[in-house]
Coordinates of C-alpha atoms in Angstrom, one line a residue:
Chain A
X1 CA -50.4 102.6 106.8
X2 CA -46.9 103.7 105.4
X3 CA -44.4 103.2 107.4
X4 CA -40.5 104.4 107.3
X5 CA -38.5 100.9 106.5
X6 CA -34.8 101.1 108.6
X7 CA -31.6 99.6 107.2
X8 CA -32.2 97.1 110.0
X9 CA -35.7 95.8 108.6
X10 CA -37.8 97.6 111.6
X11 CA -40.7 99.9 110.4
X12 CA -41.0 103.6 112.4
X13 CA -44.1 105.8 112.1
X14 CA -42.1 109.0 112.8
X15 CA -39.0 110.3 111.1
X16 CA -37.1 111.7 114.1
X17 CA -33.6 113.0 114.1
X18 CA -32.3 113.2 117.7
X19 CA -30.2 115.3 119.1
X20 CA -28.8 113.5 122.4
X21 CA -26.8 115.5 125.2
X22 CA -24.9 112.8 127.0
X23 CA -24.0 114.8 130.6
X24 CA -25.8 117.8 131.7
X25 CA -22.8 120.0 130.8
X26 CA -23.8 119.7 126.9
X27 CA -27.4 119.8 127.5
X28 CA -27.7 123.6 126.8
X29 CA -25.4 122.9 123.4
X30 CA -28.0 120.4 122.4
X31 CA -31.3 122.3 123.3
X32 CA -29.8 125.2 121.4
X33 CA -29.2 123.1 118.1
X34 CA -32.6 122.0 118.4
X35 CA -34.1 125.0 118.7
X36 CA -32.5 126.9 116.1
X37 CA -33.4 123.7 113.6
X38 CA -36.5 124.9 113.9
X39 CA -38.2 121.7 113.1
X40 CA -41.1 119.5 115.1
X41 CA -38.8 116.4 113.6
X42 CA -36.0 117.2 115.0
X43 CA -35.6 116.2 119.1
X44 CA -34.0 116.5 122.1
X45 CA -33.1 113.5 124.5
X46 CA -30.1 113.1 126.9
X47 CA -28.7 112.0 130.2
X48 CA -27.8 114.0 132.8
X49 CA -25.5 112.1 134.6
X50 CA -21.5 112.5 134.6
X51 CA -21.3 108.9 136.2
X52 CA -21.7 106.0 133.7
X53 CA -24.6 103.5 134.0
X54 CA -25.1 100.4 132.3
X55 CA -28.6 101.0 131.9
X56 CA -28.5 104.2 130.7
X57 CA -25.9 103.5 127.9
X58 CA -28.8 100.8 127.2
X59 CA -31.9 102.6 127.4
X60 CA -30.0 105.3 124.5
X61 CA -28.7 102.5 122.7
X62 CA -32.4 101.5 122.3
X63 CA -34.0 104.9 121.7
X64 CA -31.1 105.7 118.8
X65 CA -32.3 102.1 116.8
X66 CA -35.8 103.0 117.8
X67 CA -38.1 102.5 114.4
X68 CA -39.1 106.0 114.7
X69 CA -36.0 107.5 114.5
X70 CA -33.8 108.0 111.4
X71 CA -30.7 109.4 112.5
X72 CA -28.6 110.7 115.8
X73 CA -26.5 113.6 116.7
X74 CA -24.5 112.7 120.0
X75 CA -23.5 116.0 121.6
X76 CA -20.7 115.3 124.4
X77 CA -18.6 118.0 126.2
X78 CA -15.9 115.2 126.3
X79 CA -15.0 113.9 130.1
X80 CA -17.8 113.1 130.7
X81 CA -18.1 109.2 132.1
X82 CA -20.5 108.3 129.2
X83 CA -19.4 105.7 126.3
X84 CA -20.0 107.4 123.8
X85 CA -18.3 105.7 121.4
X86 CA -20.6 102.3 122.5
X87 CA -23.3 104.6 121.4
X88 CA -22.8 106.1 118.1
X89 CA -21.6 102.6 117.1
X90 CA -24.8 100.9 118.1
X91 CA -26.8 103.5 116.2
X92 CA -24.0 103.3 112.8
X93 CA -24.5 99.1 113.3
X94 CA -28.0 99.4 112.7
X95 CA -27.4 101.3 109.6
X96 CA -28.6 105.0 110.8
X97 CA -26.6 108.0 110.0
X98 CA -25.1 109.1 113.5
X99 CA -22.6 112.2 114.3
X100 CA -20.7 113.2 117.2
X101 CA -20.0 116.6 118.4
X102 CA -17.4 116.5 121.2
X103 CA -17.8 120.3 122.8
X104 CA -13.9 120.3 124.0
X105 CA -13.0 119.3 120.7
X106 CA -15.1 121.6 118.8
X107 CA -14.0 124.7 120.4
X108 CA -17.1 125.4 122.6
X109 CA -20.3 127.0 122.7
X110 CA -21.0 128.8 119.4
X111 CA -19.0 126.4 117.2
X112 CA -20.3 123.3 118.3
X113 CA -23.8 124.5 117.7
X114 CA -22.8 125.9 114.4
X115 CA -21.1 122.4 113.8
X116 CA -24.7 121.1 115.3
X117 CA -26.5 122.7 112.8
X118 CA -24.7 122.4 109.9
X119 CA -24.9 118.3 110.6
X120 CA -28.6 118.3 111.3
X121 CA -29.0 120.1 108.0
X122 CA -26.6 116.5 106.3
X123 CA -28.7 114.4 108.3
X124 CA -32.1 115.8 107.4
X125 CA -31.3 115.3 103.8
X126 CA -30.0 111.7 104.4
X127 CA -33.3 110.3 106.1
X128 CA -35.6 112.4 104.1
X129 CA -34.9 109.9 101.4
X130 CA -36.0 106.8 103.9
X131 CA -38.0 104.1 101.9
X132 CA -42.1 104.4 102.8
X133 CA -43.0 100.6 103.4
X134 CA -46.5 99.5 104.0
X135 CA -46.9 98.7 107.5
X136 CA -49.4 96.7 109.4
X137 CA -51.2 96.2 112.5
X138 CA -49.4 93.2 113.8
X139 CA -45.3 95.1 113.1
X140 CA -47.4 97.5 115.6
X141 CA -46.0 98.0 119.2
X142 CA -48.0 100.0 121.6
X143 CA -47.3 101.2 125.0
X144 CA -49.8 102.5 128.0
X145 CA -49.6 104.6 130.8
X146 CA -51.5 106.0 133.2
X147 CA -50.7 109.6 134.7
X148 CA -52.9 112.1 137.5
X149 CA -55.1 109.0 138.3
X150 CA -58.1 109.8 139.8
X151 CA -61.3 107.6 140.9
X152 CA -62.4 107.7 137.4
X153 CA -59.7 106.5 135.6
X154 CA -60.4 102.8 136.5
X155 CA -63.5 102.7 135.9
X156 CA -63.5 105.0 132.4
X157 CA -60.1 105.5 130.4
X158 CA -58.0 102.6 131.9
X159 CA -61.1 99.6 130.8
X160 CA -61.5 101.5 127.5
X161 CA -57.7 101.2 126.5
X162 CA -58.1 97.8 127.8
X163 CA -60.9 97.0 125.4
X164 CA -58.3 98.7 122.8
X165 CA -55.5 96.4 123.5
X166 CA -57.7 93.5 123.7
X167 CA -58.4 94.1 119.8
X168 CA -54.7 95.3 118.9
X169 CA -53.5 91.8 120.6
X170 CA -56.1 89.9 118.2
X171 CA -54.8 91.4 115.0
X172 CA -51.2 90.2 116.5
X173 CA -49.7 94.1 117.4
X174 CA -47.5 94.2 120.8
X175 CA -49.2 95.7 123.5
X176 CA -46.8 96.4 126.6
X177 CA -48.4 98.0 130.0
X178 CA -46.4 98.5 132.9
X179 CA -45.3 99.7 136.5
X180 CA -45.3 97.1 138.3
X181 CA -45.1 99.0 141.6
X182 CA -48.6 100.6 140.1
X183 CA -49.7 96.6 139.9
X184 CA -49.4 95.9 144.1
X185 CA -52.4 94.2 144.9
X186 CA -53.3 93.2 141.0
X187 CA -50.4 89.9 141.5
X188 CA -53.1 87.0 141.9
X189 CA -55.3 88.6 138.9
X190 CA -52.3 88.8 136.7
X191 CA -50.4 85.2 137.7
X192 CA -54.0 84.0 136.7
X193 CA -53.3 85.2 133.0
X194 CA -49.9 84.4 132.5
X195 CA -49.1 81.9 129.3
X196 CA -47.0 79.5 131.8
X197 CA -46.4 79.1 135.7
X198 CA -43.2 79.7 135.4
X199 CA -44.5 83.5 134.1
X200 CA -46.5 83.8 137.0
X201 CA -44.1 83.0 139.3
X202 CA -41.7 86.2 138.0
X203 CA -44.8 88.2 137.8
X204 CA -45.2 87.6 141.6
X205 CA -41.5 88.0 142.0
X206 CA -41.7 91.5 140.3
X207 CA -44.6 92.5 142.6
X208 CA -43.0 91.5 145.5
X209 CA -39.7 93.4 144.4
X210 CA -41.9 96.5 143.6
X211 CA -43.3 96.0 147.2
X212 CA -40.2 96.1 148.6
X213 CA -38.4 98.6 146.6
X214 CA -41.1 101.4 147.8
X215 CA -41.3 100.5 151.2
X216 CA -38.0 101.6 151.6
X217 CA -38.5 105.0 149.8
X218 CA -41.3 105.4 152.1
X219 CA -43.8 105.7 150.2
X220 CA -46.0 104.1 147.0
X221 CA -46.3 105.0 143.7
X222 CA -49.3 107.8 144.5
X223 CA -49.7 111.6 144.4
X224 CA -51.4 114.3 146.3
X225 CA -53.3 114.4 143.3
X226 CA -54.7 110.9 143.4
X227 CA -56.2 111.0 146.7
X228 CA -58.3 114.6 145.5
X229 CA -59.6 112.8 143.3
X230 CA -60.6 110.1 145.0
X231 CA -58.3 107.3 145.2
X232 CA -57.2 106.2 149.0
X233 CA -54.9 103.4 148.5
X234 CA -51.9 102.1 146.6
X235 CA -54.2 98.7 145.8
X236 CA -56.9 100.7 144.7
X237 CA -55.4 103.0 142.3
X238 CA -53.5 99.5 141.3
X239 CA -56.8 97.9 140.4
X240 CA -57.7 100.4 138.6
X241 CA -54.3 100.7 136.4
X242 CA -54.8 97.2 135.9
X243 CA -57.7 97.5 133.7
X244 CA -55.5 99.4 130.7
X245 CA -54.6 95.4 130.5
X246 CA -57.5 94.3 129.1
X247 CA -58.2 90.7 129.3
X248 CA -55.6 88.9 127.1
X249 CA -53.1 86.6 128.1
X250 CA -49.8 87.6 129.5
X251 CA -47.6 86.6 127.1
X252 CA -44.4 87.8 128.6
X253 CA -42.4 89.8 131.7
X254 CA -39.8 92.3 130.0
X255 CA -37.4 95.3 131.4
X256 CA -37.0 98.9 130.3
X257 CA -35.1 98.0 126.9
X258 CA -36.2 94.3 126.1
X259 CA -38.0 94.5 122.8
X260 CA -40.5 91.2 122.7
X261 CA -40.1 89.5 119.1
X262 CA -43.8 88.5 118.8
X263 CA -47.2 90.4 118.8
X264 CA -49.4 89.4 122.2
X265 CA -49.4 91.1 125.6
X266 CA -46.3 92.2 127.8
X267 CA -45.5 93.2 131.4
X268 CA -42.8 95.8 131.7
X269 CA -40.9 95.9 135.1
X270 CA -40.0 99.3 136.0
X271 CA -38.6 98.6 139.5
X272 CA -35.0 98.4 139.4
X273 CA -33.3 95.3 140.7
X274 CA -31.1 94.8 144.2
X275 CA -31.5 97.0 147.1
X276 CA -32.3 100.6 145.8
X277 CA -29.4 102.4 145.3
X278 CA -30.4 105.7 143.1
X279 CA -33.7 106.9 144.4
X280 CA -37.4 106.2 142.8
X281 CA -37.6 103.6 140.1
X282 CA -39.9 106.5 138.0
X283 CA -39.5 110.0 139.0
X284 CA -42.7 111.0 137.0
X285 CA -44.6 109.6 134.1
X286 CA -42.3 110.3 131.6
X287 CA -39.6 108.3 132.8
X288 CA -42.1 105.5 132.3
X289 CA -43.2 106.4 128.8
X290 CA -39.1 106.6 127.9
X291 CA -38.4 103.2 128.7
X292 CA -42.0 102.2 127.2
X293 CA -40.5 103.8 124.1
X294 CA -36.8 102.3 124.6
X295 CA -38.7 98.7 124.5
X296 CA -39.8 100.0 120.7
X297 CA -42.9 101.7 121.1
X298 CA -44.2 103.3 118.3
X299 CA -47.2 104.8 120.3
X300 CA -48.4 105.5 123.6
X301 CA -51.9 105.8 124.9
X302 CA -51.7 107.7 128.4
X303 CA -54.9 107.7 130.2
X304 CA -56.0 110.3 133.0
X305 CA -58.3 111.5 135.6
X306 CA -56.9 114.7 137.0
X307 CA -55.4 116.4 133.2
X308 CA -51.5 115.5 132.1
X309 CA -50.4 117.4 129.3
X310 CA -47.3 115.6 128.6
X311 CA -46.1 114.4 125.5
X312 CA -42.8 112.7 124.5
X313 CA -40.1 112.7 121.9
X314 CA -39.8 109.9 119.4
X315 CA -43.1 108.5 120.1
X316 CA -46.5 110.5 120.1
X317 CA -48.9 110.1 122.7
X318 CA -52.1 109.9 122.6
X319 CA -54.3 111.1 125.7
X320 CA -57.1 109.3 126.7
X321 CA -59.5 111.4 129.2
X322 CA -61.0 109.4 132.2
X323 CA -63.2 112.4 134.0
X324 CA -65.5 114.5 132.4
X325 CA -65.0 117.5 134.3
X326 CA -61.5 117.3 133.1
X327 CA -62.3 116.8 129.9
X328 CA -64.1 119.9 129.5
X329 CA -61.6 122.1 131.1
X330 CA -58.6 120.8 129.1
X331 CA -60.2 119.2 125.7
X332 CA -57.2 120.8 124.2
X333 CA -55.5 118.7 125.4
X334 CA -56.7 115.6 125.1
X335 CA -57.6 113.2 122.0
X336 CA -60.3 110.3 123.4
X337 CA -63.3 111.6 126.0
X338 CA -63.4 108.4 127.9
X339 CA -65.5 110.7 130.5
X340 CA -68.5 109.9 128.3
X341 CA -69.0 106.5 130.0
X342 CA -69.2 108.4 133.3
X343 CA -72.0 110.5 131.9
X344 CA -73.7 107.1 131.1
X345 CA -73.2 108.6 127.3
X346 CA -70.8 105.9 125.9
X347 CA -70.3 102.1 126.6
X348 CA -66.3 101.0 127.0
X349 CA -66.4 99.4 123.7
X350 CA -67.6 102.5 122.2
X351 CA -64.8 104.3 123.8
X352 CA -62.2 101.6 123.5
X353 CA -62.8 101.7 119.1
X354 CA -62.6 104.8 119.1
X355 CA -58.8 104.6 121.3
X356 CA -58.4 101.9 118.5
X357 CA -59.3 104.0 115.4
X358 CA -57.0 106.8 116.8
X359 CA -53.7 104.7 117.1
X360 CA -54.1 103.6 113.3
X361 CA -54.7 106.9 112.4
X362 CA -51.7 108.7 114.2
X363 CA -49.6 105.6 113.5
X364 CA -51.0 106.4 109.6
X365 CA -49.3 109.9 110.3
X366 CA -52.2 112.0 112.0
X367 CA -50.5 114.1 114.6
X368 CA -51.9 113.2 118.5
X369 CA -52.8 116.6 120.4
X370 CA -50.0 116.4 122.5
X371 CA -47.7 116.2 119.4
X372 CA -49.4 118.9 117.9
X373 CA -48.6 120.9 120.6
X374 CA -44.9 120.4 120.9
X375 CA -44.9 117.8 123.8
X376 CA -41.6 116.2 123.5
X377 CA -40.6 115.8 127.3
X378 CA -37.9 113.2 127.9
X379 CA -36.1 112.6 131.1
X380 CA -33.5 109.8 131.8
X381 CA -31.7 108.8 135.3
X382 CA -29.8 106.3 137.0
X383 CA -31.1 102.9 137.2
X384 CA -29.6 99.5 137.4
X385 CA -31.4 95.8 136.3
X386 CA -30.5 92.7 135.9
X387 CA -31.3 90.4 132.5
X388 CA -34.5 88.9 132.5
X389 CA -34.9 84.9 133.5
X390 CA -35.8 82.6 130.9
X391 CA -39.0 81.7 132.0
X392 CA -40.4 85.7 131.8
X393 CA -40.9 84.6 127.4
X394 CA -42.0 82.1 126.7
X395 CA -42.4 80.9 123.4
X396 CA -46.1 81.2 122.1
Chain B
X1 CA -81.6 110.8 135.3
X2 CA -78.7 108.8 135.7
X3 CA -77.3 107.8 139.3
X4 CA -74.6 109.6 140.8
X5 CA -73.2 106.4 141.9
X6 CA -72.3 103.1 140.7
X7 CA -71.3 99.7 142.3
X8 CA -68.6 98.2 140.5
X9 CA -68.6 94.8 141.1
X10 CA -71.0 92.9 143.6
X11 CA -68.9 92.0 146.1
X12 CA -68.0 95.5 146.8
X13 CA -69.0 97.7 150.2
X14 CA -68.6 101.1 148.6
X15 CA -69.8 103.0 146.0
X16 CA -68.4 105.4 143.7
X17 CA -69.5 108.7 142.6
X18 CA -70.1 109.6 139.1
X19 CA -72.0 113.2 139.5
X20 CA -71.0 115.5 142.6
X21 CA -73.7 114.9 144.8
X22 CA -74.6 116.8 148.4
X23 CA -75.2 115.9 152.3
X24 CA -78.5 113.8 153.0
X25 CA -78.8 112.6 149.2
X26 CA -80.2 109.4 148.5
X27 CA -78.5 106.9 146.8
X28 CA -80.9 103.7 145.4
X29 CA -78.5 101.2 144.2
X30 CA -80.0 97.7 143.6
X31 CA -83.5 98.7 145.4
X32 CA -80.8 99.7 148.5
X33 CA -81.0 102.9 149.5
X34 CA -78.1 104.7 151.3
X35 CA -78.2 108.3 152.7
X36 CA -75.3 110.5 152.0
X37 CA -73.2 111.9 155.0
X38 CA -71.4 114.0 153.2
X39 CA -71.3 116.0 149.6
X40 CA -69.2 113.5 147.3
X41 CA -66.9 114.6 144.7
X42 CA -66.3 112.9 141.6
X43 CA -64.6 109.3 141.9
X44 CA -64.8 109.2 145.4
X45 CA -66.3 106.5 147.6
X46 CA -69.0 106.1 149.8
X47 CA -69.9 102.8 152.2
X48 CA -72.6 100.6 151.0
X49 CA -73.7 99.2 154.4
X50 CA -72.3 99.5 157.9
X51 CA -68.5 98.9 158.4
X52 CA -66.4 97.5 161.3
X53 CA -62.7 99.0 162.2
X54 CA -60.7 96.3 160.6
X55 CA -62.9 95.3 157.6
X56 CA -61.9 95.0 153.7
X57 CA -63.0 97.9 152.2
X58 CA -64.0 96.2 148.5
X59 CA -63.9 98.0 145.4
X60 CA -63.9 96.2 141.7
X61 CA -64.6 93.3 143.4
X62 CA -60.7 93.1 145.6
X63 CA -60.0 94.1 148.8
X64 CA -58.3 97.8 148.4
X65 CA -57.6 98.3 151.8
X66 CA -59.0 98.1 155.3
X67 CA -61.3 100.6 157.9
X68 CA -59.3 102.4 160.6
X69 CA -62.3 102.2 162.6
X70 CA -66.3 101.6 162.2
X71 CA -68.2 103.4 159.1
X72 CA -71.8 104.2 158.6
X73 CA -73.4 103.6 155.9
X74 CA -73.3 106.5 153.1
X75 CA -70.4 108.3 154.7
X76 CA -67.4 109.1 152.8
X77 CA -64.5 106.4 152.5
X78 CA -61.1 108.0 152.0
X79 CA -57.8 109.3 154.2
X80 CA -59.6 109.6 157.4
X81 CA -60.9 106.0 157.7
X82 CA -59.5 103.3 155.3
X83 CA -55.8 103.1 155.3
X84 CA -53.8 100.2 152.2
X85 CA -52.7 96.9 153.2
X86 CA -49.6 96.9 151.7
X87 CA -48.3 100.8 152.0
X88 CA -49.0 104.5 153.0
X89 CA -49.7 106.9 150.0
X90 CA -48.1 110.3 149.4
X91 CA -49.6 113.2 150.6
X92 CA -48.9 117.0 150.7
X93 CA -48.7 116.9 154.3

């Protein structure tokens, strides 16, 4: 597959150029410049928050250098409490075009988005001249989630991705699955297939945290939704989450950011660390799939039961559908009929090549349904984490 | 014609539905036959064999929670009579 080779050596399959609001105050400014570009390559991401946080200043730092993306407007009203200046000089470092619109400085409304424009149009010419590399499976990362689980999703979509991965981590690609406070009751089963004991141990560690962390909200990581269709308990819809794993070895515990440096399997711990200080660790799926995204990857494969529609910005997302009945109410939707092996009409490695085929051929340049569509939901909040321990990567 | 249900693993002490499937249904699983209680929806679960309050309900092979109180065989296994070991899900109530 051709690939889009950054100043930086890292190899995107999209060509996005983002425009980022960096408080809520600019976030209209932003959307509009977006909008009037007029152009599916051409994105919206931000932060909301007039308070800085380490994390956030982190996860942007990660999504402007993302491989996907070719070049940044920064759209600030100007007191805001974000460093904006630590941003656009991470993105320049990396040797990506990156602008800054400060609205207070600009002279407001209209001619900051005039100003907007007139940069996206610079920009656009400047990546559209991006070297096309050849690209292959093992410079691949690959992220999954799992959204409006119901009781078919373990048992169709989430074994069939884990087939998927299970092939992707044998031609050397990163696979990174995740939510750990999705993985209570799944700590024995995954300590089992750590590389090293000292890996299991922060797996456990992670768990345990997660545990914690949503006892005190009150409650776990499980809709309405989930119980309708089926599901009862946090350990069961957990089990069933777990399968997206497949059956390699973990290679490695990570956090919202951490990009691993070698192909093989990875654990990503969502739950933020200390006593919980700014609410629930993922307000809703996409919250996930940004910091999947902010670890670098370059796809997503989000599996479900009940019917998400979601997509994202910088990464496309490909749907894999669990329940049949779903299936045939929202094919539009949805890019793999995992429901198939339900109907007794498909095995999981039937299922799980096809989930396979469908990543080369969207990270080839084929556009996922939910990209198709226009899905490019983002959402960012306060979170705060500590560095990971030495023994969460080992070497391998 | 396929079953409505499967057993996931061996261990386990439900059963979950593939095809909606009505009141006083059987179920042959393994030569075992199990009468439904109630109409099952897709992915939900219904007992394999007789339950005490206090048990491990088993699914995939693991211990997903635990009964609130005794279950018949072939009734439905959700809200009402299972509750997680670890903590309470979120409902709309």
């Amino acid at each position: 597959m051709k690939s889009f080779l950054r100043k930086d050596g890292r190899k995107g399959i999209r060509n996005v150029l983002i425009v980022a609001y960096l408080v809520e105050c600019a976030h209209h400014v932003a959307r509009a410049i977006v909008n009037r570009s007029d152009d599916p390559a051409v994105q919206l991401i931000g932060f909301p928050g007039c308070f800085p946080n380490d994390y956030a200043l982190r996860i942007m730092q990660a999504l402007g250098t993302h491989p996907n993306v070719g070049g940044v407007l920064l759209v600030s009203l100007g007191c805001e409490g974000f460093n904006r200046e630590a941003l656009a000089g991470a993105i320049r470092a990396s040797g990506r075009p990156v602008a800054t619109l400060v609205i207070q400085q600009t002279g407001g409304t209209r001619k900051t988005i005039e100003a907007g424009l007139a940069a996206v149009m610079d920009m656009k010419t400047r990546i559209a001249s991006v070297k096309r590399v050849e690209m292959t499976l093992d410079e691949l990362v690959v992220g999954t989630i799992c959204g409006g689980s119901d009781g078919t999703s373990g048992i169709s979509a989430n074994p069939a991705v884990g087939k998927c991965f299970d092939q992707l981590v044998r031609d050397g690609a990163t696979c990174i699955f995740e939510e750990t406070g999705e993985l209570i009751g799944c700590e024995q089963v995954m300590m089992e297939r750590a590389v090293t004991p000292g890996l299991a141990k922060e797996i456990e560690q992670a768990v345990v945290k997660a545990v914690h962390y949503y006892k005190t909200m009150g409650y776990g990581s499980f809709a309405p939704g989930n119980a309708e269709g089926g599901l009862t308990t946090q350990e069961e819809k957990s089990m069933g989450a777990y399968a997206k794993s497949g059956s390699s070895r973990i290679h490695g515990l990570i956090k919202p950011g951490d990009a691993p440096r070698q192909g093989g399997l990875y654990l990503m711990d969502v739950v933020p660390d200390g006593e919980p200080r700014f609410g629930f660790p993922n307000i809703s799926d996409n919250a996930e799939i940004v910091e999947l995204i902010a670890s670098g990857c370059h796809v997503i494969l989000f599996t479900t039961g009940r019917g998400s529609v979601a997509g994202s910005a910088i990464s496309p997302v490909i749907k894999i559908c669990a329940n049949p009945e779903t299936w045939k109410n929202m094919a539009d939707d949805m890019d793999v009929d995992a429901g198939r092996i339900i109907e007794g009409e498909a095995d999981l490695d039937e299922v799980g090549g096809e989930i396979y085929q469908r990543v080369q051929a969207v990270a080839a340049g084929s556009q996922s349904k939910s990209e198709a569509l226009g899905h490019q939901e983002f959402i960012l909040t306060y979170k705060s984490f500590e560095p990971i321990g030495p023994a969460c990567l080992p070497a391998h | 014609m396929e079953a409505k249900f499967i057993l996931l693993h061996p261990k386990d002490n439900v059963l979950v539905c593939c095809q909606q499937a009505g009141a006083g249904e059987i179920v042959t699983i393994d030569k075992e036959k199990i009468v439904l209680m109630q109409a099952m929806e897709l992915g939900h679960k219904a007992a394999r064999q007789t339950l005490s309050k206090g048990d491990k309900i088993m699914k995939y092979g693991v211990p997903i929670g635990s009964a609130l109180h005794d279950i018949n065989p072939g009734e439905h296994v959700h809200l009402h009579n299972m509750r997680s070991d670890y903590i309470p899900p979120h409902t709309r109530e």
